[in-house]
PDB file of C-alpha atoms in Angstrom:
ATOM      1  CA  MET A   1       0.000   0.000   0.000  1.00 55.00           C
ATOM      2  CA  SER A   2       2.761   2.446   0.924  1.00 54.00           C
ATOM      3  CA  GLU A   3       4.515   1.719  -2.352  1.00 56.00           C
ATOM      4  CA  GLN A   4       1.323   2.576  -4.298  1.00 56.00           C
ATOM      5  CA  ILE A   5       0.978   5.852  -2.386  1.00 53.00           C
ATOM      6  CA  MET A   6       4.596   6.790  -3.124  1.00 56.00           C
ATOM      7  CA  THR A   7       4.150   5.949  -6.810  1.00 55.00           C
ATOM      8  CA  SER A   8       1.008   8.086  -6.938  1.00 56.00           C
ATOM      9  CA  ASN A   9       2.791  11.002  -5.282  1.00 56.00           C
ATOM     10  CA  GLU A  10       5.693  10.769  -7.670  1.00 58.00           C
ATOM     11  CA  GLY A  11       3.290  10.760 -10.659  1.00 56.00           C
ATOM     12  CA  GLY A  12       1.521  13.828  -9.312  1.00 57.00           C
ATOM     13  CA  ARG A  13       4.833  15.647  -8.842  1.00 60.00           C
ATOM     14  CA  GLU A  14       5.918  14.784 -12.417  1.00 60.00           C
ATOM     15  CA  LYS A  15       2.596  16.028 -13.788  1.00 56.00           C
ATOM     16  CA  SER A  16       2.849  19.218 -11.793  1.00 63.00           C
ATOM     17  CA  ASP A  17       6.421  19.761 -12.945  1.00 62.00           C
ATOM     18  CA  GLY A  18       5.323  19.238 -16.567  1.00 60.00           C
ATOM     19  CA  GLN A  19       2.505  21.775 -16.250  1.00 65.00           C
ATOM     20  CA  ARG A  20       4.886  24.319 -14.706  1.00 67.00           C
ATOM     21  CA  ALA A  21       7.390  23.750 -17.496  1.00 66.00           C
ATOM     22  CA  GLU A  22       4.677  24.179 -20.132  1.00 65.00           C
ATOM     23  CA  THR A  23       3.431  27.364 -18.458  1.00 71.00           C
ATOM     24  CA  THR A  24       6.977  28.695 -18.317  1.00 74.00           C
ATOM     25  CA  SER A  25       7.550  27.973 -22.025  1.00 75.00           C
ATOM     26  CA  VAL A  26       4.297  29.727 -22.978  1.00 70.00           C
ATOM     27  CA  ARG A  27       5.222  32.733 -20.846  1.00 74.00           C
ATOM     28  CA  THR A  28       8.665  32.826 -22.417  1.00 76.00           C
ATOM     29  CA  ALA A  29       7.196  32.692 -25.925  1.00 73.00           C
ATOM     30  CA  ARG A  30       4.849  35.543 -25.137  1.00 70.00           C
ATOM     31  CA  GLU A  31       7.680  37.615 -23.739  1.00 70.00           C
ATOM     32  CA  ARG A  32       9.785  37.008 -26.823  1.00 69.00           C
ATOM     33  CA  PHE A  33       6.855  37.891 -29.083  1.00 66.00           C
ATOM     34  CA  GLY A  34       6.289  41.091 -27.152  1.00 67.00           C
ATOM     35  CA  ASP A  35       9.958  41.978 -27.376  1.00 64.00           C
ATOM     36  CA  ALA A  36       9.855  41.354 -31.130  1.00 59.00           C
ATOM     37  CA  LEU A  37       6.824  43.603 -31.597  1.00 58.00           C
ATOM     38  CA  SER A  38       8.388  46.355 -29.583  1.00 61.00           C
ATOM     39  CA  GLY A  39      11.629  46.056 -31.478  1.00 63.00           C
ATOM     40  CA  SER A  40      12.884  45.884 -35.053  1.00 70.00           C
ATOM     41  CA  VAL A  41      10.180  43.513 -36.359  1.00 67.00           C
ATOM     42  CA  LEU A  42       7.416  46.016 -35.670  1.00 69.00           C
ATOM     43  CA  ARG A  43       9.371  48.858 -37.233  1.00 75.00           C
ATOM     44  CA  GLU A  44      10.063  46.796 -40.345  1.00 77.00           C
ATOM     45  CA  ALA A  45       6.395  45.848 -40.664  1.00 78.00           C
ATOM     46  CA  VAL A  46       5.307  49.486 -40.417  1.00 81.00           C
ATOM     47  CA  VAL A  47       7.867  50.512 -43.041  1.00 84.00           C
ATOM     48  CA  ILE A  48       6.686  47.773 -45.433  1.00 89.00           C
ATOM     49  CA  VAL A  49       3.036  48.832 -45.067  1.00 90.00           C
ATOM     50  CA  LEU A  50       3.845  52.513 -45.647  1.00 88.00           C
ATOM     51  CA  VAL A  51       6.024  51.830 -48.691  1.00 89.00           C
ATOM     52  CA  SER A  52       3.322  49.565 -50.189  1.00 88.00           C
ATOM     53  CA  ALA A  53       0.651  52.226 -49.658  1.00 86.00           C
ATOM     54  CA  VAL A  54       2.780  54.925 -51.290  1.00 88.00           C
ATOM     55  CA  CYS A  55       3.607  52.733 -54.296  1.00 86.00           C
ATOM     56  CA  ALA A  56      -0.057  51.784 -54.740  1.00 83.00           C
ATOM     57  CA  GLY A  57      -1.098  55.445 -54.587  1.00 81.00           C
ATOM     58  CA  VAL A  58       1.502  56.497 -57.174  1.00 83.00           C
ATOM     59  CA  VAL A  59       0.519  53.706 -59.590  1.00 79.00           C
ATOM     60  CA  ASN A  60      -3.200  54.383 -59.157  1.00 74.00           C
ATOM     61  CA  THR A  61      -2.831  58.146 -59.637  1.00 76.00           C
ATOM     62  CA  TRP A  62      -0.325  58.456 -62.483  1.00 73.00           C
ATOM     63  CA  TYR A  63       0.076  55.101 -64.199  1.00 67.00           C
ATOM     64  CA  HIS A  64      -3.240  53.254 -63.944  1.00 59.00           C
ATOM     65  CA  PRO A  65      -5.353  53.612 -67.155  1.00 51.00           C
ATOM     66  CA  SER A  66      -8.549  53.989 -65.113  1.00 50.00           C
ATOM     67  CA  PRO A  67      -7.612  55.136 -61.576  1.00 61.00           C
ATOM     68  CA  LEU A  68      -9.779  53.893 -58.740  1.00 61.00           C
ATOM     69  CA  PRO A  69     -11.411  56.593 -56.589  1.00 59.00           C
ATOM     70  CA  TYR A  70     -10.009  56.927 -53.098  1.00 61.00           C
ATOM     71  CA  VAL A  71     -13.481  57.799 -51.819  1.00 55.00           C
ATOM     72  CA  TYR A  72     -16.421  55.755 -53.123  1.00 44.00           C
ATOM     73  CA  GLU A  73     -18.890  57.719 -55.231  1.00 54.00           C
ATOM     74  CA  SER A  74     -21.876  56.251 -57.003  1.00 59.00           C
ATOM     75  CA  ARG A  75     -21.639  56.579 -60.777  1.00 68.00           C
ATOM     76  CA  LYS A  76     -23.855  59.213 -62.329  1.00 77.00           C
ATOM     77  CA  VAL A  77     -25.505  58.971 -65.748  1.00 82.00           C
ATOM     78  CA  GLU A  78     -27.734  61.369 -67.627  1.00 85.00           C
ATOM     79  CA  ALA A  79     -31.434  60.872 -67.010  1.00 87.00           C
ATOM     80  CA  ALA A  80     -33.526  60.558 -70.167  1.00 85.00           C
ATOM     81  CA  SER A  81     -36.150  63.277 -70.486  1.00 87.00           C
ATOM     82  CA  ASP A  82     -39.315  62.334 -72.326  1.00 88.00           C
ATOM     83  CA  THR A  83     -38.007  64.092 -75.451  1.00 89.00           C
ATOM     84  CA  LEU A  84     -34.642  62.344 -75.335  1.00 87.00           C
ATOM     85  CA  PHE A  85     -36.301  59.035 -74.553  1.00 89.00           C
ATOM     86  CA  GLU A  86     -38.635  59.254 -77.556  1.00 88.00           C
ATOM     87  CA  ALA A  87     -35.741  60.370 -79.772  1.00 86.00           C
ATOM     88  CA  LEU A  88     -33.626  57.392 -78.801  1.00 84.00           C
ATOM     89  CA  VAL A  89     -36.545  54.989 -79.056  1.00 86.00           C
ATOM     90  CA  ASN A  90     -37.811  56.218 -82.419  1.00 84.00           C
ATOM     91  CA  GLN A  91     -34.522  57.540 -83.845  1.00 73.00           C
ATOM     92  CA  GLY A  92     -36.535  60.298 -85.521  1.00 43.00           C
ATOM     93  CA  ALA A  93     -34.877  63.344 -84.049  1.00 39.00           C
ATOM     94  CA  VAL A  94     -31.290  63.396 -82.911  1.00 41.00           C
ATOM     95  CA  PRO A  95     -30.414  65.688 -79.984  1.00 43.00           C
ATOM     96  CA  THR A  96     -27.413  67.869 -80.779  1.00 40.00           C
ATOM     97  CA  PRO A  97     -25.702  70.580 -78.754  1.00 39.00           C
ATOM     98  CA  SER A  98     -26.613  74.163 -79.652  1.00 38.00           C
ATOM     99  CA  ALA A  99     -24.150  77.049 -79.951  1.00 37.00           C
ATOM    100  CA  ASP A 100     -24.418  78.033 -76.290  1.00 38.00           C
ATOM    101  CA  GLY A 101     -23.889  74.453 -75.103  1.00 38.00           C
ATOM    102  CA  ALA A 102     -27.558  73.795 -74.340  1.00 37.00           C
ATOM    103  CA  ARG A 103     -29.234  70.709 -75.755  1.00 38.00           C
ATOM    104  CA  ALA A 104     -31.374  71.204 -78.839  1.00 36.00           C
ATOM    105  CA  THR A 105     -33.375  68.771 -80.941  1.00 35.00           C
ATOM    106  CA  VAL A 106     -32.739  68.779 -84.675  1.00 33.00           C
ATOM    107  CA  SER A 107     -35.492  67.271 -86.757  1.00 34.00           C
ATOM    108  CA  ALA A 108     -34.688  65.545 -90.011  1.00 35.00           C
ATOM    109  CA  PRO A 109     -35.205  67.694 -93.127  1.00 36.00           C
ATOM    110  CA  THR A 110     -37.970  66.766 -95.518  1.00 37.00           C
ATOM    111  CA  ALA A 111     -36.974  65.192 -98.775  1.00 38.00           C
ATOM    112  CA  THR A 112     -37.440  67.155-101.999  1.00 38.00           C
ATOM    113  CA  THR A 113     -39.993  65.676-104.384  1.00 38.00           C
ATOM    114  CA  THR A 114     -39.204  64.773-107.988  1.00 37.00           C
ATOM    115  CA  ALA A 115     -41.627  67.399-109.319  1.00 39.00           C
ATOM    116  CA  GLU A 116     -39.908  70.150-107.378  1.00 41.00           C
ATOM    117  CA  VAL A 117     -36.518  69.090-108.712  1.00 37.00           C
ATOM    118  CA  ALA A 118     -37.830  69.107-112.296  1.00 40.00           C
ATOM    119  CA  THR A 119     -39.234  72.641-112.051  1.00 41.00           C
ATOM    120  CA  LYS A 120     -36.108  74.134-110.525  1.00 44.00           C
ATOM    121  CA  LYS A 121     -33.877  76.097-112.880  1.00 47.00           C
ATOM    122  CA  ASP A 122     -30.142  76.382-112.675  1.00 50.00           C
ATOM    123  CA  PRO A 123     -29.029  79.737-111.234  1.00 50.00           C
ATOM    124  CA  PRO A 124     -27.377  82.182-113.630  1.00 55.00           C
ATOM    125  CA  ALA A 125     -23.642  81.877-114.053  1.00 54.00           C
ATOM    126  CA  PRO A 126     -21.629  84.350-111.973  1.00 53.00           C
ATOM    127  CA  ALA A 127     -20.144  87.374-113.713  1.00 55.00           C
ATOM    128  CA  PRO A 128     -16.452  87.180-114.645  1.00 54.00           C
ATOM    129  CA  GLY A 129     -14.196  87.997-111.764  1.00 53.00           C
ATOM    130  CA  THR A 130     -16.820  87.353-109.085  1.00 51.00           C
ATOM    131  CA  ALA A 131     -16.798  84.476-106.617  1.00 50.00           C
ATOM    132  CA  PRO A 132     -19.452  81.777-107.053  1.00 47.00           C
ATOM    133  CA  SER A 133     -22.432  82.091-104.745  1.00 46.00           C
ATOM    134  CA  ALA A 134     -23.277  79.581-102.014  1.00 45.00           C
ATOM    135  CA  SER A 135     -25.912  78.042-104.314  1.00 43.00           C
ATOM    136  CA  SER A 136     -23.571  77.630-107.245  1.00 44.00           C
ATOM    137  CA  PRO A 137     -23.928  74.330-109.122  1.00 43.00           C
ATOM    138  CA  ASN A 138     -20.182  73.894-108.709  1.00 47.00           C
ATOM    139  CA  ASP A 139     -20.761  73.202-105.008  1.00 45.00           C
ATOM    140  CA  LYS A 140     -21.108  69.501-104.351  1.00 42.00           C
ATOM    141  CA  THR A 141     -23.805  68.993-101.746  1.00 43.00           C
ATOM    142  CA  GLN A 142     -25.305  65.769-100.516  1.00 45.00           C
ATOM    143  CA  ALA A 143     -28.996  65.042-100.468  1.00 42.00           C
ATOM    144  CA  PRO A 144     -30.533  65.407 -97.020  1.00 41.00           C
ATOM    145  CA  LYS A 145     -30.986  62.222 -95.078  1.00 41.00           C
ATOM    146  CA  SER A 146     -34.425  61.101 -94.083  1.00 39.00           C
ATOM    147  CA  ALA A 147     -35.358  60.665 -90.448  1.00 39.00           C
ATOM    148  CA  GLU A 148     -35.222  56.899 -90.766  1.00 40.00           C
ATOM    149  CA  ASN A 149     -31.665  56.926 -92.126  1.00 38.00           C
ATOM    150  CA  MET A 150     -30.204  59.398 -89.675  1.00 40.00           C
ATOM    151  CA  PRO A 151     -27.549  57.861 -87.446  1.00 40.00           C
ATOM    152  CA  PRO A 152     -28.379  57.423 -83.778  1.00 46.00           C
ATOM    153  CA  PRO A 153     -26.644  59.555 -81.173  1.00 46.00           C
ATOM    154  CA  SER A 154     -23.088  58.389 -80.667  1.00 45.00           C
ATOM    155  CA  GLN A 155     -20.868  58.276 -77.628  1.00 44.00           C
ATOM    156  CA  ASP A 156     -18.916  61.358 -78.767  1.00 46.00           C
ATOM    157  CA  GLY A 157     -22.029  63.329 -79.716  1.00 49.00           C
ATOM    158  CA  ALA A 158     -24.661  65.099 -77.648  1.00 54.00           C
ATOM    159  CA  VAL A 159     -25.845  61.969 -75.894  1.00 74.00           C
ATOM    160  CA  LYS A 160     -23.443  60.121 -73.624  1.00 86.00           C
ATOM    161  CA  LEU A 161     -24.344  56.497 -73.218  1.00 88.00           C
ATOM    162  CA  PRO A 162     -25.746  54.896 -71.166  1.00 92.00           C
ATOM    163  CA  VAL A 163     -28.887  56.958 -70.545  1.00 93.00           C
ATOM    164  CA  ALA A 164     -30.854  56.370 -67.343  1.00 94.00           C
ATOM    165  CA  VAL A 165     -34.552  55.525 -67.678  1.00 95.00           C
ATOM    166  CA  ASN A 166     -37.176  55.556 -64.946  1.00 95.00           C
ATOM    167  CA  TYR A 167     -39.970  53.141 -64.101  1.00 96.00           C
ATOM    168  CA  GLU A 168     -42.576  54.828 -66.338  1.00 96.00           C
ATOM    169  CA  GLN A 169     -40.240  54.731 -69.338  1.00 95.00           C
ATOM    170  CA  VAL A 170     -39.451  51.084 -68.674  1.00 96.00           C
ATOM    171  CA  MET A 171     -43.161  50.331 -68.688  1.00 95.00           C
ATOM    172  CA  LYS A 172     -43.486  52.034 -72.085  1.00 94.00           C
ATOM    173  CA  LEU A 173     -40.789  49.738 -73.460  1.00 94.00           C
ATOM    174  CA  LEU A 174     -42.447  46.672 -71.961  1.00 93.00           C
ATOM    175  CA  ALA A 175     -45.720  47.729 -73.576  1.00 93.00           C
ATOM    176  CA  ARG A 176     -43.996  47.450 -76.982  1.00 90.00           C
ATOM    177  CA  PRO A 177     -43.006  43.763 -77.207  1.00 89.00           C
ATOM    178  CA  GLY A 178     -39.770  43.273 -79.102  1.00 88.00           C
ATOM    179  CA  SER A 179     -38.790  46.943 -79.013  1.00 89.00           C
ATOM    180  CA  ALA A 180     -36.061  46.464 -76.392  1.00 94.00           C
ATOM    181  CA  THR A 181     -33.834  43.761 -74.963  1.00 96.00           C
ATOM    182  CA  PHE A 182     -33.564  43.670 -71.176  1.00 97.00           C
ATOM    183  CA  ILE A 183     -30.315  42.229 -69.801  1.00 98.00           C
ATOM    184  CA  ASP A 184     -29.969  41.280 -66.137  1.00 97.00           C
ATOM    185  CA  ALA A 185     -26.464  41.830 -64.723  1.00 97.00           C
ATOM    186  CA  ARG A 186     -27.106  39.935 -61.476  1.00 97.00           C
ATOM    187  CA  LYS A 187     -26.114  36.407 -60.540  1.00 96.00           C
ATOM    188  CA  GLY A 188     -27.797  33.535 -62.322  1.00 95.00           C
ATOM    189  CA  GLU A 189     -29.677  32.336 -59.248  1.00 96.00           C
ATOM    190  CA  GLU A 190     -31.045  35.839 -58.637  1.00 96.00           C
ATOM    191  CA  HIS A 191     -32.165  36.068 -62.252  1.00 96.00           C
ATOM    192  CA  GLU A 192     -33.993  32.759 -61.949  1.00 95.00           C
ATOM    193  CA  LYS A 193     -35.846  33.888 -58.817  1.00 94.00           C
ATOM    194  CA  GLY A 194     -37.295  36.927 -60.581  1.00 94.00           C
ATOM    195  CA  SER A 195     -36.539  39.030 -63.648  1.00 95.00           C
ATOM    196  CA  PHE A 196     -38.140  41.076 -66.420  1.00 95.00           C
ATOM    197  CA  PRO A 197     -40.207  39.060 -68.884  1.00 91.00           C
ATOM    198  CA  GLY A 198     -37.978  37.626 -71.607  1.00 92.00           C
ATOM    199  CA  SER A 199     -34.831  39.238 -70.217  1.00 95.00           C
ATOM    200  CA  LEU A 200     -31.361  37.811 -70.808  1.00 97.00           C
ATOM    201  CA  ASN A 201     -28.804  37.215 -68.083  1.00 97.00           C
ATOM    202  CA  VAL A 202     -25.142  38.236 -68.124  1.00 97.00           C
ATOM    203  CA  ASP A 203     -23.712  37.544 -64.681  1.00 97.00           C
ATOM    204  CA  VAL A 204     -21.101  40.314 -64.557  1.00 96.00           C
ATOM    205  CA  LEU A 205     -19.236  38.828 -61.588  1.00 95.00           C
ATOM    206  CA  GLN A 206     -19.004  35.477 -63.358  1.00 96.00           C
ATOM    207  CA  PHE A 207     -18.116  37.303 -66.583  1.00 96.00           C
ATOM    208  CA  GLN A 208     -15.099  38.853 -64.872  1.00 94.00           C
ATOM    209  CA  ALA A 209     -13.935  35.671 -63.152  1.00 95.00           C
ATOM    210  CA  ASN A 210     -14.648  32.854 -65.630  1.00 96.00           C
ATOM    211  CA  PRO A 211     -13.087  33.023 -69.143  1.00 96.00           C
ATOM    212  CA  LEU A 212     -15.349  30.290 -70.506  1.00 96.00           C
ATOM    213  CA  TYR A 213     -18.477  32.064 -69.283  1.00 97.00           C
ATOM    214  CA  ARG A 214     -17.123  35.349 -70.659  1.00 96.00           C
ATOM    215  CA  ASP A 215     -16.694  33.828 -74.127  1.00 97.00           C
ATOM    216  CA  GLU A 216     -20.248  32.492 -73.996  1.00 96.00           C
ATOM    217  CA  CYS A 217     -21.627  35.911 -73.028  1.00 96.00           C
ATOM    218  CA  MET A 218     -19.621  37.676 -75.718  1.00 96.00           C
ATOM    219  CA  ARG A 219     -21.106  35.384 -78.351  1.00 96.00           C
ATOM    220  CA  LEU A 220     -24.557  36.180 -76.994  1.00 96.00           C
ATOM    221  CA  LEU A 221     -23.977  39.946 -77.043  1.00 96.00           C
ATOM    222  CA  TYR A 222     -22.438  39.929 -80.532  1.00 95.00           C
ATOM    223  CA  SER A 223     -25.521  38.105 -81.808  1.00 95.00           C
ATOM    224  CA  LEU A 224     -27.764  41.025 -80.802  1.00 95.00           C
ATOM    225  CA  PRO A 225     -28.450  43.893 -83.255  1.00 94.00           C
ATOM    226  CA  LYS A 226     -26.230  46.818 -82.269  1.00 92.00           C
ATOM    227  CA  ASP A 227     -28.907  49.414 -83.111  1.00 91.00           C
ATOM    228  CA  LYS A 228     -31.587  47.798 -80.972  1.00 91.00           C
ATOM    229  CA  ILE A 229     -32.539  49.257 -77.592  1.00 94.00           C
ATOM    230  CA  VAL A 230     -30.798  47.482 -74.726  1.00 96.00           C
ATOM    231  CA  VAL A 231     -31.800  48.044 -71.103  1.00 97.00           C
ATOM    232  CA  ALA A 232     -29.269  46.962 -68.482  1.00 97.00           C
ATOM    233  CA  TYR A 233     -30.448  46.462 -64.925  1.00 97.00           C
ATOM    234  CA  CYS A 234     -29.451  44.794 -61.672  1.00 96.00           C
ATOM    235  CA  GLY A 235     -30.835  44.957 -58.149  1.00 94.00           C
ATOM    236  CA  GLY A 236     -30.861  48.758 -58.081  1.00 91.00           C
ATOM    237  CA  GLY A 237     -29.753  51.097 -55.331  1.00 84.00           C
ATOM    238  CA  ASN A 238     -26.001  50.846 -54.758  1.00 84.00           C
ATOM    239  CA  CYS A 239     -25.644  47.956 -57.206  1.00 88.00           C
ATOM    240  CA  GLU A 240     -22.967  48.759 -59.820  1.00 91.00           C
ATOM    241  CA  LEU A 241     -23.346  45.613 -61.930  1.00 95.00           C
ATOM    242  CA  SER A 242     -25.599  47.293 -64.506  1.00 95.00           C
ATOM    243  CA  HIS A 243     -22.995  50.058 -64.966  1.00 95.00           C
ATOM    244  CA  GLU A 244     -20.292  47.462 -65.554  1.00 95.00           C
ATOM    245  CA  LEU A 245     -22.519  45.678 -68.062  1.00 96.00           C
ATOM    246  CA  CYS A 246     -22.904  48.953 -69.976  1.00 95.00           C
ATOM    247  CA  ASP A 247     -19.111  49.323 -69.938  1.00 95.00           C
ATOM    248  CA  ILE A 248     -18.974  45.985 -71.753  1.00 95.00           C
ATOM    249  CA  MET A 249     -21.678  46.687 -74.346  1.00 96.00           C
ATOM    250  CA  ILE A 250     -20.925  50.273 -75.394  1.00 94.00           C
ATOM    251  CA  PRO A 251     -17.397  49.532 -76.748  1.00 94.00           C
ATOM    252  CA  MET A 252     -18.940  46.650 -78.703  1.00 94.00           C
ATOM    253  CA  GLY A 253     -20.914  49.162 -80.780  1.00 93.00           C
ATOM    254  CA  PHE A 254     -24.345  49.251 -79.138  1.00 94.00           C
ATOM    255  CA  THR A 255     -25.796  52.684 -79.932  1.00 91.00           C
ATOM    256  CA  ARG A 256     -28.967  52.776 -77.814  1.00 92.00           C
ATOM    257  CA  VAL A 257     -28.025  51.638 -74.323  1.00 95.00           C
ATOM    258  CA  PHE A 258     -30.353  52.414 -71.428  1.00 95.00           C
ATOM    259  CA  ILE A 259     -29.752  51.696 -67.764  1.00 96.00           C
ATOM    260  CA  TYR A 260     -32.585  51.223 -65.293  1.00 97.00           C
ATOM    261  CA  LEU A 261     -31.161  52.508 -62.019  1.00 94.00           C
ATOM    262  CA  GLY A 262     -34.210  51.455 -60.002  1.00 95.00           C
ATOM    263  CA  GLY A 263     -33.476  47.894 -61.013  1.00 96.00           C
ATOM    264  CA  TRP A 264     -35.394  44.772 -60.221  1.00 96.00           C
ATOM    265  CA  ASN A 265     -36.105  45.834 -56.631  1.00 95.00           C
ATOM    266  CA  GLU A 266     -38.011  48.973 -57.655  1.00 96.00           C
ATOM    267  CA  TYR A 267     -39.876  47.176 -60.435  1.00 96.00           C
ATOM    268  CA  LYS A 268     -40.816  44.322 -58.103  1.00 94.00           C
ATOM    269  CA  GLU A 269     -42.053  46.750 -55.441  1.00 94.00           C
ATOM    270  CA  LYS A 270     -44.172  48.810 -57.826  1.00 94.00           C
ATOM    271  CA  GLN A 271     -45.582  45.699 -59.463  1.00 92.00           C
ATOM    272  CA  GLY A 272     -46.477  44.229 -56.087  1.00 91.00           C
ATOM    273  CA  LEU A 273     -44.390  41.110 -56.659  1.00 88.00           C
ATOM    274  CA  LYS A 274     -42.908  39.007 -53.885  1.00 80.00           C
TER     275      LYS A 274
END
């Protein structure tokens, strides 16, 4: 019995000694870590972080093709007035800037009839030594274009694409089946849960991350008529996916790109959908 008690005591002392040794090693490690942080390691880490921040700022400011904003700001696009909306939808009148910089609407000139051309007489020849008049037959002028053949507003013209449309304008497009193509920039599962009738889906996040999916989407976009109305949308609010989708389509040559800033959330709310 006494031998068992002695063995038990010795085991307890060994266990206690082991716990004290482990506690001492942990305390020593903590002290060394604290010394390291208060010494050269901490200074080196701070220097590395500062140098990295300075280099990133220099590259972003002077060398990056499209610098990132240091303070987040939501992207702003021009809102389509009713006049601009109808012009872009019908392509009948093209908004152009006036002399004072204000926006003006230029209607297409009317074509001259064949009878009017036949009854017109050539103007008399200018006297010797005088300059030809503005209506001289020597001037080569082109026939005016009809409203149907006038080119749509371009990115470098009066209208900067994309143009923002509101809920009422979206409803006008939906009331004209086939007049516009709606493209959802959200994730595929979100598109499946609810989207505009007949809308396409280009998951912008997947587009940026997956080359195979990007190739598939590019084939889809290139198959669409470039002069057809395209409405990009996402969830609305602070969602930037629809803006990024427009950044993809406009360089591809799409000439009538709308963006619905209210997005699916506003449409769903006003339609009373769940």
